[in-house]
Amino acid sequence: MTAARDTWTIASAADAARARAGLARLVADTGAPALDRARFLSALGVRLRHAVDAGGAELTVTADPDGRLGIALGGPEPWRHTLVRPGALPGPQDEPHSEALPDSQAAPLAEALPDPQDEPHAEALPGPQEAPLAEALLSADEDAAAVLTSLAETEELLRLHREELHQTNQGVLALHAELEAAALAQRDLLDAERAARAEAENARRLLTFLANASAVLHASLDHEDILRRLPELLVPEYARHVDVWLVDDERTPPGDRAAATVTAARTGRPQHAGPHPGQLPGVDDLPASALFPDRPLLCLPLGGRTVQGVLTLAAPGERFDPDTTVMLLELARRAGIALENARQYEQHRDVAEALQRAQLTDLPAVPGLDLAARYLPATHGLNIGGDWYDAFSQPDGSVLTVIGDVTGHGLRAAVIMGQLRTALRAYAVEGNGPARILTLLHRMLRHQQPELYATCAIARFTPGEPEVVWAAAGHPPAVARGPRGEVRVLDAKPGIMLGVPLPYEYEEHTVELPSGSVLALYTDGLVERRAAGIDVGIDRLARAMQVLGAAELAKLDAAADALLRPMLHDSEHDDDICLLLCRTTIG
């Protein structure tokens, strides 16, 4: 079957309206979707209007049995379309058109040119004059209503999508808010951690300083040294200026001190004086000091069992830090204890030193014998030990020279040394020789002081005789220098120390000392050092005696000083030193 063809002349707007109405009915018969029909008719109306405006055109409509409807509009702007009924297959002669309409229900719209060889169908298409205009308009309204319904459904779908998007946005905003809150919380935690670490580091620094400063203060037993070290420790990090006032110091009257300092000494409580309250833990607030009106002062009692004084500090900045103040309070307490210990030590030392020096009597002037002695306290520790020397005449005219050393230091050692000295003189008055005197002293010390020991050496000089009798109890050997400079060590084996819990009888030894000879008796503090053995020190003493010059030997005191110089070149010794020089002369 051949296709049917009809041609309409479009010369006016009425012709265009009739043609549009007729084509609307034909397009409806193809079963195309309403949206596609509306799009097609809208495009057709625009083309017809352009054709009318251009002076007219021929509109050709072709329909074939396969359901294809072809529209061709001539004129200055030719335009062709082909509509295919849904389900119909396009013919091979159909060519796609660039402005083909989409078919939402799988009905393709493509452009195609009618076959020029097609013959007109016997039943021609109805002309435009046969299409009722009202019916066409009603059909166009139905299509428009369908399009509006589709648009309404689309709008409802868009509204649902918008609402869903809004809810999604609200959820995203809520999630962002939660994330921001979590970030803020994490930042707060990090800030708190940094603050805690800073506080811990500050506490560690303060505790380290407190421990080191305490070690420095307690290492000294000289209260003047402690007072000197306090400013060195505190300035400038913890105080701009430091003043230490001892309550028993009469050199500076209280009137020359800040009122807060006097209040701290009187009450025993720390005081703060400044233009503004310090609000420091454990510290009372007072008005600013008249002596320092613009400077905050912190007055801390130096407290041990009693208040030793007041440590007054001027703030290093505008105010005192509370944590630092707690450390300073503890440092002041420890400094007070150190001062109290130093003062007690000094009192104890003064008593022991006075007692010891009371035992070191003047050397006697004896014909035929020159004597010189030196006593040096230890440079470390209590400084007072049990070293002593003595020289006195016996009833038979002989002279006993004694050197001794009681173990230990302090008041007890000084007391025992006094007892031994007194007992030795008593045994000597009875006419006992050096060995017998030592035996009696050993027996006495064993019974009266069983836990205390002593060393001793006794040498007896008899006027007119070149021989010297001596005995020793655990004491370093004496060193003798002959008149021609020859030196020898009296290294005969000494007896045991005095007080050792064993019965013992001491022996006497004899050595020849011609006129002009020098015998050196000494305690172990002269020759013993921690870095070297005692034998090294004895050899050094022997060399020092050997090089004594004639000028030094002419005056025995000068010889004693000359011997001490090489022996004490390091100036530090842990024990007391006694040296007794005996030189024989022609009587």
Coordinates of C-alpha atoms in Angstrom, one line a residue:
M1 CA 0.0 0.0 0.0
T2 CA 1.3 3.4 -0.9
A3 CA 1.4 6.3 1.4
A4 CA -1.3 9.0 1.5
R5 CA -0.2 12.5 0.9
D6 CA -1.9 15.9 1.3
T7 CA -0.7 19.4 0.7
W8 CA -2.0 22.5 2.4
T9 CA -1.2 26.1 1.5
I10 CA -0.4 28.3 4.4
A11 CA -1.0 31.8 3.5
S12 CA -2.5 33.3 6.6
A13 CA -2.8 32.9 10.4
A14 CA -6.1 31.2 9.9
D15 CA -4.5 28.7 7.5
A16 CA -1.8 28.1 10.1
A17 CA -4.4 27.5 12.9
R18 CA -6.4 25.1 10.7
A19 CA -3.3 23.2 9.8
R20 CA -2.1 23.0 13.4
A21 CA -5.6 21.8 14.5
G22 CA -5.7 19.2 11.8
L23 CA -2.2 18.0 12.5
A24 CA -3.0 17.9 16.2
R25 CA -5.7 15.3 15.5
L26 CA -3.4 13.3 13.2
V27 CA -0.6 13.4 15.8
A28 CA -3.0 12.2 18.4
D29 CA -3.9 9.3 16.2
T30 CA -0.3 8.2 16.2
G31 CA -0.6 7.5 19.9
A32 CA 2.5 9.7 20.7
P33 CA 2.9 10.7 24.4
A34 CA 1.3 14.0 25.4
L35 CA 4.6 15.6 26.2
D36 CA 6.0 14.7 22.8
R37 CA 2.8 15.9 21.1
A38 CA 3.0 19.2 23.0
R39 CA 6.6 19.7 22.0
F40 CA 5.9 18.8 18.4
L41 CA 2.9 21.1 18.1
S42 CA 4.8 23.9 19.8
A43 CA 7.6 23.6 17.4
L44 CA 5.1 23.3 14.4
G45 CA 3.3 26.5 15.6
V46 CA 6.6 28.4 15.7
R47 CA 7.5 27.2 12.1
L48 CA 4.0 28.0 10.8
R49 CA 4.2 31.5 12.3
H50 CA 7.6 32.0 10.6
A51 CA 6.1 30.7 7.3
V52 CA 3.1 33.2 7.5
D53 CA 5.5 36.0 8.4
A54 CA 7.7 35.0 5.3
G55 CA 4.7 35.3 2.9
G56 CA 3.4 31.7 3.0
A57 CA 4.5 28.2 2.4
E58 CA 3.3 24.7 1.3
L59 CA 2.7 22.2 4.1
T60 CA 2.8 18.6 2.9
V61 CA 1.6 15.7 5.2
T62 CA 2.4 12.1 4.3
A63 CA 1.0 9.0 6.1
D64 CA 1.8 5.4 5.4
P65 CA 0.3 2.2 6.5
D66 CA 3.3 1.5 8.8
G67 CA 2.3 4.4 11.1
R68 CA 4.8 7.0 10.0
L69 CA 3.5 10.5 9.6
G70 CA 5.8 12.9 7.7
I71 CA 5.4 16.7 7.8
A72 CA 7.3 19.0 5.4
L73 CA 7.0 22.8 5.4
G74 CA 8.5 24.7 2.5
G75 CA 9.3 28.3 2.2
P76 CA 12.5 30.3 3.0
E77 CA 13.1 28.1 6.1
P78 CA 12.3 24.5 5.0
W79 CA 11.4 22.1 7.9
R80 CA 10.6 18.4 7.9
H81 CA 9.6 16.0 10.6
T82 CA 8.5 12.4 10.8
L83 CA 6.4 11.0 13.6
V84 CA 6.4 7.2 14.2
R85 CA 3.6 5.4 16.0
P86 CA 4.9 3.6 19.1
G87 CA 5.9 0.0 18.3
A88 CA 6.4 0.8 14.6
L89 CA 9.8 0.2 13.1
P90 CA 11.4 3.0 11.1
G91 CA 11.8 2.4 7.4
P92 CA 15.1 2.3 5.6
Q93 CA 14.2 5.6 4.0
D94 CA 13.9 7.4 7.3
E95 CA 16.8 9.7 8.2
P96 CA 17.4 11.1 11.6
H97 CA 16.7 14.8 12.1
S98 CA 18.8 17.0 14.2
E99 CA 15.8 18.3 16.1
A100 CA 14.1 15.0 16.6
L101 CA 11.9 14.9 19.7
P102 CA 12.7 12.4 22.5
D103 CA 10.2 9.7 23.1
S104 CA 9.8 8.9 26.8
Q105 CA 7.8 5.8 25.9
A106 CA 10.3 4.4 23.4
A107 CA 8.6 6.1 20.4
P108 CA 11.4 7.5 18.3
L109 CA 11.0 10.8 16.4
A110 CA 13.3 11.2 13.5
E111 CA 13.4 13.4 10.5
A112 CA 12.6 11.9 7.1
L113 CA 11.8 13.3 3.7
P114 CA 8.8 11.8 1.9
D115 CA 9.5 9.7 -1.0
P116 CA 8.9 12.0 -4.1
Q117 CA 7.8 9.0 -6.1
D118 CA 5.0 8.1 -3.7
E119 CA 1.7 8.6 -5.3
P120 CA -1.2 10.3 -3.5
H121 CA -3.6 8.0 -1.7
A122 CA -7.0 7.7 -3.0
E123 CA -8.4 8.8 0.2
A124 CA -6.7 12.1 0.7
L125 CA -6.2 13.6 4.1
P126 CA -8.9 15.9 5.2
G127 CA -8.1 19.5 4.5
P128 CA -7.7 22.0 7.1
Q129 CA -11.0 23.5 6.4
E130 CA -12.6 20.2 7.6
A131 CA -11.0 20.2 11.1
P132 CA -13.2 21.8 13.7
L133 CA -11.2 24.5 15.4
A134 CA -12.9 24.1 18.7
E135 CA -12.2 20.4 18.9
A136 CA -8.6 21.1 18.0
L137 CA -8.3 23.7 20.8
L138 CA -9.9 21.3 23.3
S139 CA -7.4 18.6 22.3
A140 CA -4.6 21.1 22.7
D141 CA -6.0 21.9 26.2
E142 CA -6.0 18.2 27.0
D143 CA -2.4 18.0 26.0
A144 CA -1.5 21.1 28.0
A145 CA -3.4 19.6 31.0
A146 CA -1.4 16.4 30.7
V147 CA 1.8 18.4 30.4
L148 CA 0.8 20.4 33.5
T149 CA 0.0 17.3 35.4
S150 CA 3.4 15.9 34.5
L151 CA 5.0 19.1 35.5
A152 CA 3.0 19.0 38.9
E153 CA 4.3 15.5 39.5
T154 CA 7.8 16.6 38.6
E155 CA 7.4 19.6 41.0
E156 CA 6.2 17.3 43.8
L157 CA 9.2 15.0 43.1
L158 CA 11.4 18.0 43.2
R159 CA 9.8 19.1 46.5
L160 CA 10.5 15.7 47.9
H161 CA 14.0 15.8 46.7
R162 CA 14.4 19.3 48.2
E163 CA 13.1 18.1 51.5
E164 CA 15.4 15.1 51.5
L165 CA 18.2 17.4 50.6
H166 CA 17.3 19.8 53.4
Q167 CA 17.2 16.9 55.9
T168 CA 20.5 15.7 54.5
N169 CA 21.9 19.2 54.9
Q170 CA 20.6 19.3 58.5
G171 CA 22.3 16.0 59.2
V172 CA 25.5 17.3 57.7
L173 CA 25.3 20.5 59.7
A174 CA 24.7 18.4 62.9
L175 CA 27.6 16.2 62.0
H176 CA 29.8 19.2 61.4
A177 CA 28.6 20.6 64.8
E178 CA 29.5 17.3 66.5
L179 CA 32.9 17.3 64.8
E180 CA 33.5 20.9 65.8
A181 CA 32.5 20.1 69.4
A182 CA 34.8 17.1 69.3
A183 CA 37.6 19.2 67.9
L184 CA 37.1 21.8 70.6
A185 CA 37.0 19.1 73.3
Q186 CA 40.2 17.6 71.9
R187 CA 41.8 21.1 71.9
D188 CA 40.7 21.7 75.5
L189 CA 42.3 18.3 76.4
L190 CA 45.5 19.2 74.6
D191 CA 45.6 22.6 76.4
A192 CA 44.9 20.9 79.7
E193 CA 47.7 18.3 79.0
R194 CA 50.1 21.1 78.0
A195 CA 49.2 23.0 81.2
A196 CA 49.7 19.9 83.3
R197 CA 53.0 19.2 81.7
A198 CA 54.1 22.8 82.3
E199 CA 53.1 22.5 85.9
A200 CA 54.9 19.2 86.3
E201 CA 58.0 20.6 84.7
N202 CA 57.9 23.7 86.9
A203 CA 57.4 21.5 90.0
R204 CA 60.3 19.3 88.9
R205 CA 62.5 22.4 88.4
L206 CA 61.6 23.8 91.8
L207 CA 62.2 20.5 93.6
T208 CA 65.5 20.0 91.8
F209 CA 66.6 23.5 92.9
L210 CA 65.4 22.8 96.5
A211 CA 67.4 19.6 96.6
N212 CA 70.6 21.1 95.2
A213 CA 70.3 24.2 97.4
S214 CA 69.7 22.1 100.5
A215 CA 72.8 20.0 99.7
V216 CA 74.9 23.1 99.4
L217 CA 73.6 24.6 102.6
H218 CA 74.0 21.5 104.7
A219 CA 77.4 20.7 103.3
S220 CA 78.9 23.6 105.4
L221 CA 79.2 23.8 109.1
D222 CA 80.2 27.5 109.0
H223 CA 77.2 29.7 109.6
E224 CA 79.0 32.6 107.9
D225 CA 79.4 30.5 104.8
I226 CA 75.7 29.6 104.8
L227 CA 74.7 33.2 105.1
R228 CA 77.0 34.0 102.2
R229 CA 75.7 31.2 100.0
L230 CA 72.0 32.1 100.4
P231 CA 72.1 35.2 98.1
E232 CA 74.2 33.3 95.6
L233 CA 71.6 30.7 95.3
L234 CA 68.5 32.9 95.1
V235 CA 69.6 36.0 93.1
P236 CA 68.5 36.7 90.4
E237 CA 66.1 33.9 89.5
Y238 CA 64.1 33.9 92.7
A239 CA 64.8 37.3 94.1
R240 CA 66.1 40.7 93.1
H241 CA 67.8 41.2 96.4
V242 CA 68.3 39.0 99.5
D243 CA 68.9 40.0 103.1
V244 CA 69.5 37.7 106.0
W245 CA 69.0 38.9 109.5
L246 CA 69.9 36.8 112.5
V247 CA 67.8 37.6 115.6
D248 CA 70.9 37.6 117.9
D249 CA 72.9 39.8 115.5
E250 CA 73.5 43.1 117.5
R251 CA 75.3 44.7 114.6
T252 CA 72.0 45.7 112.9
P253 CA 69.2 46.9 115.2
P254 CA 65.6 45.9 114.4
G255 CA 64.8 49.6 113.7
D256 CA 66.8 49.4 110.5
R257 CA 64.8 46.4 109.2
A258 CA 61.5 46.3 107.3
A259 CA 58.5 46.0 109.6
A260 CA 57.5 42.7 107.9
T261 CA 60.9 41.3 108.7
V262 CA 60.5 42.1 112.4
T263 CA 57.0 40.7 112.4
A264 CA 58.2 37.5 110.8
A265 CA 60.9 37.2 113.5
R266 CA 58.4 37.9 116.3
T267 CA 55.6 35.7 115.1
G268 CA 57.5 32.9 113.3
R269 CA 55.1 33.3 110.4
P270 CA 56.0 34.3 106.8
Q271 CA 55.0 37.8 105.9
H272 CA 54.4 39.6 102.5
A273 CA 54.6 43.3 102.3
G274 CA 53.7 45.1 99.0
P275 CA 51.4 47.6 97.4
H276 CA 48.9 44.9 96.7
P277 CA 48.1 41.7 98.6
G278 CA 50.2 38.7 97.5
Q279 CA 47.6 36.1 98.4
L280 CA 50.4 33.6 98.8
P281 CA 49.9 30.2 100.4
G282 CA 50.8 30.2 104.1
V283 CA 51.9 33.8 104.0
D284 CA 50.3 36.8 105.8
D285 CA 49.8 40.1 103.9
L286 CA 51.0 43.4 105.3
P287 CA 51.1 46.9 103.8
A288 CA 54.0 47.9 101.7
S289 CA 57.3 48.5 103.6
A290 CA 58.3 52.1 104.3
L291 CA 61.8 51.2 103.3
F292 CA 60.7 49.6 100.0
P293 CA 57.3 51.2 99.1
D294 CA 57.3 50.0 95.5
R295 CA 58.8 46.6 95.9
P296 CA 57.0 43.5 97.1
L297 CA 58.9 41.8 100.0
L298 CA 58.7 38.2 101.2
C299 CA 60.0 37.7 104.8
L300 CA 60.6 34.1 105.7
P301 CA 61.6 32.9 109.2
L302 CA 64.7 30.8 109.2
G303 CA 63.3 28.1 111.5
G304 CA 64.7 25.0 113.0
R305 CA 63.7 24.2 116.5
T306 CA 63.8 27.9 117.1
V307 CA 63.7 30.9 114.7
Q308 CA 67.3 31.7 113.8
G309 CA 66.6 34.7 111.8
V310 CA 64.6 36.0 108.8
L311 CA 65.3 35.7 105.1
T312 CA 63.9 38.8 103.3
L313 CA 63.6 38.6 99.5
A314 CA 62.7 41.4 97.1
A315 CA 60.5 40.1 94.2
P316 CA 62.3 39.4 91.0
G317 CA 59.4 40.8 89.0
E318 CA 56.1 42.4 89.8
R319 CA 55.0 39.7 92.3
F320 CA 56.0 36.4 93.8
D321 CA 54.7 33.2 92.2
P322 CA 52.6 31.0 94.5
D323 CA 54.4 27.7 93.6
T324 CA 57.8 29.3 93.9
T325 CA 56.8 30.7 97.3
V326 CA 56.0 27.2 98.6
M327 CA 59.5 26.1 97.6
L328 CA 61.1 29.2 99.2
L329 CA 59.2 28.5 102.5
E330 CA 60.7 25.0 102.6
L331 CA 64.2 26.3 101.6
A332 CA 64.0 28.9 104.5
R333 CA 63.1 26.1 106.9
R334 CA 66.0 24.0 105.7
A335 CA 68.4 26.9 105.8
G336 CA 67.3 27.6 109.4
I337 CA 68.1 24.0 110.3
A338 CA 71.5 24.3 108.6
L339 CA 72.3 27.5 110.5
E340 CA 71.2 25.8 113.8
N341 CA 73.4 22.8 113.1
A342 CA 76.4 25.0 112.2
R343 CA 76.1 27.1 115.4
Q344 CA 75.8 24.0 117.6
Y345 CA 78.8 22.5 115.8
E346 CA 80.8 25.8 116.3
Q347 CA 79.9 25.8 120.0
H348 CA 80.9 22.2 120.3
R349 CA 84.2 22.8 118.4
D350 CA 85.0 25.9 120.5
V351 CA 84.6 23.9 123.7
A352 CA 86.7 21.0 122.4
E353 CA 89.4 23.3 121.1
A354 CA 89.6 25.2 124.3
L355 CA 89.9 22.0 126.2
Q356 CA 92.6 20.6 123.9
R357 CA 94.7 23.8 123.9
A358 CA 94.5 23.8 127.6
Q359 CA 96.2 20.4 127.5
L360 CA 99.0 21.7 125.2
T361 CA 101.1 23.4 127.8
D362 CA 104.2 25.5 127.1
L363 CA 107.4 23.5 126.5
P364 CA 110.0 23.7 129.3
A365 CA 113.4 25.2 129.0
V366 CA 115.8 22.4 129.7
P367 CA 119.7 22.6 129.6
G368 CA 121.2 20.5 126.8
L369 CA 117.8 20.1 125.0
D370 CA 116.0 22.5 122.6
L371 CA 112.2 21.9 122.0
A372 CA 109.8 23.2 119.4
A373 CA 106.2 22.0 118.7
R374 CA 103.4 22.7 116.2
Y375 CA 99.7 21.7 116.4
L376 CA 97.4 22.1 113.4
P377 CA 93.7 21.1 113.5
A378 CA 92.2 19.2 110.6
T379 CA 90.8 21.2 107.7
H380 CA 87.8 19.0 107.4
G381 CA 85.2 17.8 109.9
L382 CA 85.0 18.8 113.5
N383 CA 88.7 20.1 113.3
I384 CA 89.3 18.8 116.9
G385 CA 90.8 15.5 117.6
G386 CA 92.9 13.7 120.2
D387 CA 96.4 14.6 119.1
W388 CA 98.7 16.0 121.8
Y389 CA 102.3 16.6 122.7
D390 CA 104.0 17.1 126.1
A391 CA 107.4 17.5 127.6
F392 CA 108.4 17.6 131.3
S393 CA 111.2 16.8 133.7
Q394 CA 111.3 13.7 135.9
P395 CA 112.6 13.7 139.5
D396 CA 116.0 12.3 138.4
G397 CA 116.5 15.2 136.0
S398 CA 115.8 13.5 132.8
V399 CA 113.2 14.9 130.3
L400 CA 110.3 13.0 128.9
T401 CA 109.0 14.1 125.5
V402 CA 105.6 12.6 124.5
I403 CA 103.5 12.5 121.3
G404 CA 100.1 10.9 121.2
D405 CA 96.9 10.5 119.2
V406 CA 93.5 9.3 120.5
T407 CA 91.2 7.8 117.8
G408 CA 88.2 9.9 116.8
H409 CA 87.4 13.6 116.9
G410 CA 85.3 15.9 119.0
L411 CA 84.9 16.6 122.7
R412 CA 85.2 13.0 123.8
A413 CA 88.5 12.5 122.1
A414 CA 89.8 15.7 123.7
V415 CA 88.6 14.6 127.1
I416 CA 90.3 11.1 126.8
M417 CA 93.4 12.9 125.6
G418 CA 93.4 15.0 128.8
Q419 CA 93.0 11.9 130.9
L420 CA 95.9 10.1 129.2
R421 CA 98.1 13.1 129.5
T422 CA 97.4 13.4 133.3
A423 CA 97.8 9.7 133.9
L424 CA 101.1 9.7 131.9
R425 CA 102.5 12.5 134.1
A426 CA 101.4 10.7 137.2
Y427 CA 103.1 7.4 136.1
A428 CA 106.3 9.4 135.2
V429 CA 106.5 11.1 138.6
E430 CA 106.8 7.6 140.1
G431 CA 110.0 7.1 138.2
N432 CA 108.8 4.8 135.5
G433 CA 110.5 4.6 132.2
P434 CA 108.9 5.0 128.8
A435 CA 108.0 1.3 128.3
R436 CA 106.5 1.0 131.8
I437 CA 104.5 4.2 131.4
L438 CA 103.0 2.8 128.2
T439 CA 102.1 -0.5 129.8
L440 CA 100.3 1.2 132.6
L441 CA 98.4 3.5 130.2
H442 CA 97.4 0.5 128.1
R443 CA 96.0 -1.2 131.2
M444 CA 94.1 1.9 132.3
L445 CA 92.5 2.5 128.9
R446 CA 91.5 -1.2 128.6
H447 CA 89.5 -1.0 131.8
Q448 CA 88.1 2.6 131.7
Q449 CA 87.5 3.1 127.9
P450 CA 87.3 -0.4 126.4
E451 CA 86.0 0.9 123.0
L452 CA 88.6 3.7 122.6
Y453 CA 92.2 3.4 121.4
A454 CA 95.3 5.6 121.2
T455 CA 98.8 5.6 119.9
C456 CA 101.8 7.1 121.8
A457 CA 105.5 7.5 121.6
I458 CA 107.8 8.5 124.5
A459 CA 111.5 9.5 124.4
R460 CA 113.6 10.1 127.5
F461 CA 116.6 12.5 127.3
T462 CA 119.2 12.4 130.1
P463 CA 121.5 15.5 130.3
G464 CA 125.1 14.7 129.5
E465 CA 124.3 11.3 127.9
P466 CA 124.2 10.9 124.1
E467 CA 121.8 8.0 124.3
V468 CA 118.0 8.4 124.1
V469 CA 115.6 5.7 125.4
W470 CA 112.2 5.5 123.6
A471 CA 109.2 3.3 123.4
A472 CA 106.1 3.4 121.1
A473 CA 102.5 2.0 121.2
G474 CA 101.3 1.7 117.6
H475 CA 102.7 5.1 116.7
P476 CA 104.5 6.2 113.5
P477 CA 108.3 5.9 113.8
A478 CA 110.3 8.8 114.9
V479 CA 112.9 10.3 112.4
A480 CA 116.4 11.3 113.6
R481 CA 118.9 13.6 111.9
G482 CA 122.5 13.4 112.9
P483 CA 124.8 16.5 113.3
R484 CA 126.3 15.9 109.8
G485 CA 122.8 15.7 108.1
E486 CA 122.5 11.9 108.1
V487 CA 118.8 10.8 108.5
R488 CA 117.4 7.6 109.8
V489 CA 114.0 6.3 110.7
L490 CA 113.6 4.6 114.1
D491 CA 111.6 1.7 112.6
A492 CA 111.9 -0.8 115.3
K493 CA 108.6 -2.6 115.6
P494 CA 106.3 -0.7 117.9
G495 CA 104.0 -2.3 120.4
I496 CA 100.2 -2.5 119.9
M497 CA 97.9 0.4 120.3
L498 CA 96.9 1.5 123.7
G499 CA 93.5 0.1 124.7
V500 CA 93.5 -3.0 122.5
P501 CA 91.8 -5.7 124.5
L502 CA 94.9 -7.8 125.0
P503 CA 97.4 -7.8 127.8
Y504 CA 100.7 -6.4 126.6
E505 CA 104.1 -5.3 127.9
Y506 CA 106.0 -2.7 125.9
E507 CA 109.7 -2.7 125.2
E508 CA 112.3 0.1 125.3
H509 CA 114.8 1.0 122.6
T510 CA 117.9 3.0 122.7
V511 CA 119.3 5.3 120.0
E512 CA 122.5 7.5 120.1
L513 CA 121.9 11.2 119.4
P514 CA 125.1 13.2 119.6
S515 CA 125.0 16.9 120.3
G516 CA 123.4 18.7 117.4
S517 CA 121.1 15.8 116.5
V518 CA 117.4 16.4 115.9
L519 CA 114.6 13.9 116.7
A520 CA 111.2 14.4 115.1
L521 CA 108.1 13.0 116.9
Y522 CA 104.8 13.5 115.0
T523 CA 101.3 12.1 114.6
D524 CA 100.0 10.3 111.5
G525 CA 98.2 13.4 110.2
L526 CA 101.6 14.8 109.1
V527 CA 102.6 11.9 106.9
E528 CA 99.3 10.1 105.9
R529 CA 97.1 11.1 102.9
R530 CA 94.3 9.3 101.3
A531 CA 96.0 9.3 97.9
A532 CA 99.2 7.7 99.2
G533 CA 100.3 5.3 101.9
I534 CA 102.0 6.4 105.2
D535 CA 105.4 5.1 104.1
V536 CA 105.5 7.7 101.3
G537 CA 104.8 10.5 103.8
I538 CA 107.6 9.2 106.1
D539 CA 110.1 9.2 103.3
R540 CA 109.1 12.7 102.4
L541 CA 109.6 13.8 106.0
A542 CA 113.0 12.2 106.1
R543 CA 114.0 14.1 102.9
A544 CA 112.7 17.4 104.3
M545 CA 114.8 16.9 107.5
Q546 CA 117.9 16.0 105.4
V547 CA 117.8 19.3 103.5
L548 CA 117.4 21.6 106.6
G549 CA 119.9 24.4 106.4
A550 CA 122.2 25.7 109.1
A551 CA 120.1 28.9 109.5
E552 CA 117.0 26.8 110.1
L553 CA 118.7 24.5 112.5
A554 CA 120.0 27.4 114.5
K555 CA 116.5 28.2 115.6
L556 CA 114.3 25.1 116.1
D557 CA 111.0 27.0 115.5
A558 CA 112.3 27.9 112.1
A559 CA 113.2 24.3 111.5
A560 CA 109.6 23.2 112.5
D561 CA 108.1 25.7 110.0
A562 CA 110.5 24.5 107.3
L563 CA 109.4 20.9 107.7
L564 CA 105.7 21.7 107.6
R565 CA 105.9 23.6 104.3
P566 CA 106.8 20.6 102.0
M567 CA 104.6 18.3 104.1
L568 CA 101.5 20.4 103.8
H569 CA 101.9 21.7 100.2
D570 CA 98.4 20.5 99.4
S571 CA 97.1 22.6 102.3
E572 CA 94.3 20.0 102.9
H573 CA 94.5 17.4 105.6
D574 CA 91.7 15.2 107.1
D575 CA 93.4 14.7 110.5
D576 CA 95.0 16.8 113.2
I577 CA 98.8 17.3 113.0
C578 CA 101.3 17.4 115.9
L579 CA 105.0 17.8 115.5
L580 CA 107.6 17.9 118.3
L581 CA 111.2 18.5 117.5
C582 CA 113.9 17.7 120.0
R583 CA 117.5 18.9 119.4
T584 CA 120.4 17.8 121.7
T585 CA 123.0 20.5 122.6
I586 CA 126.0 20.7 124.9
G587 CA 124.6 21.4 128.4

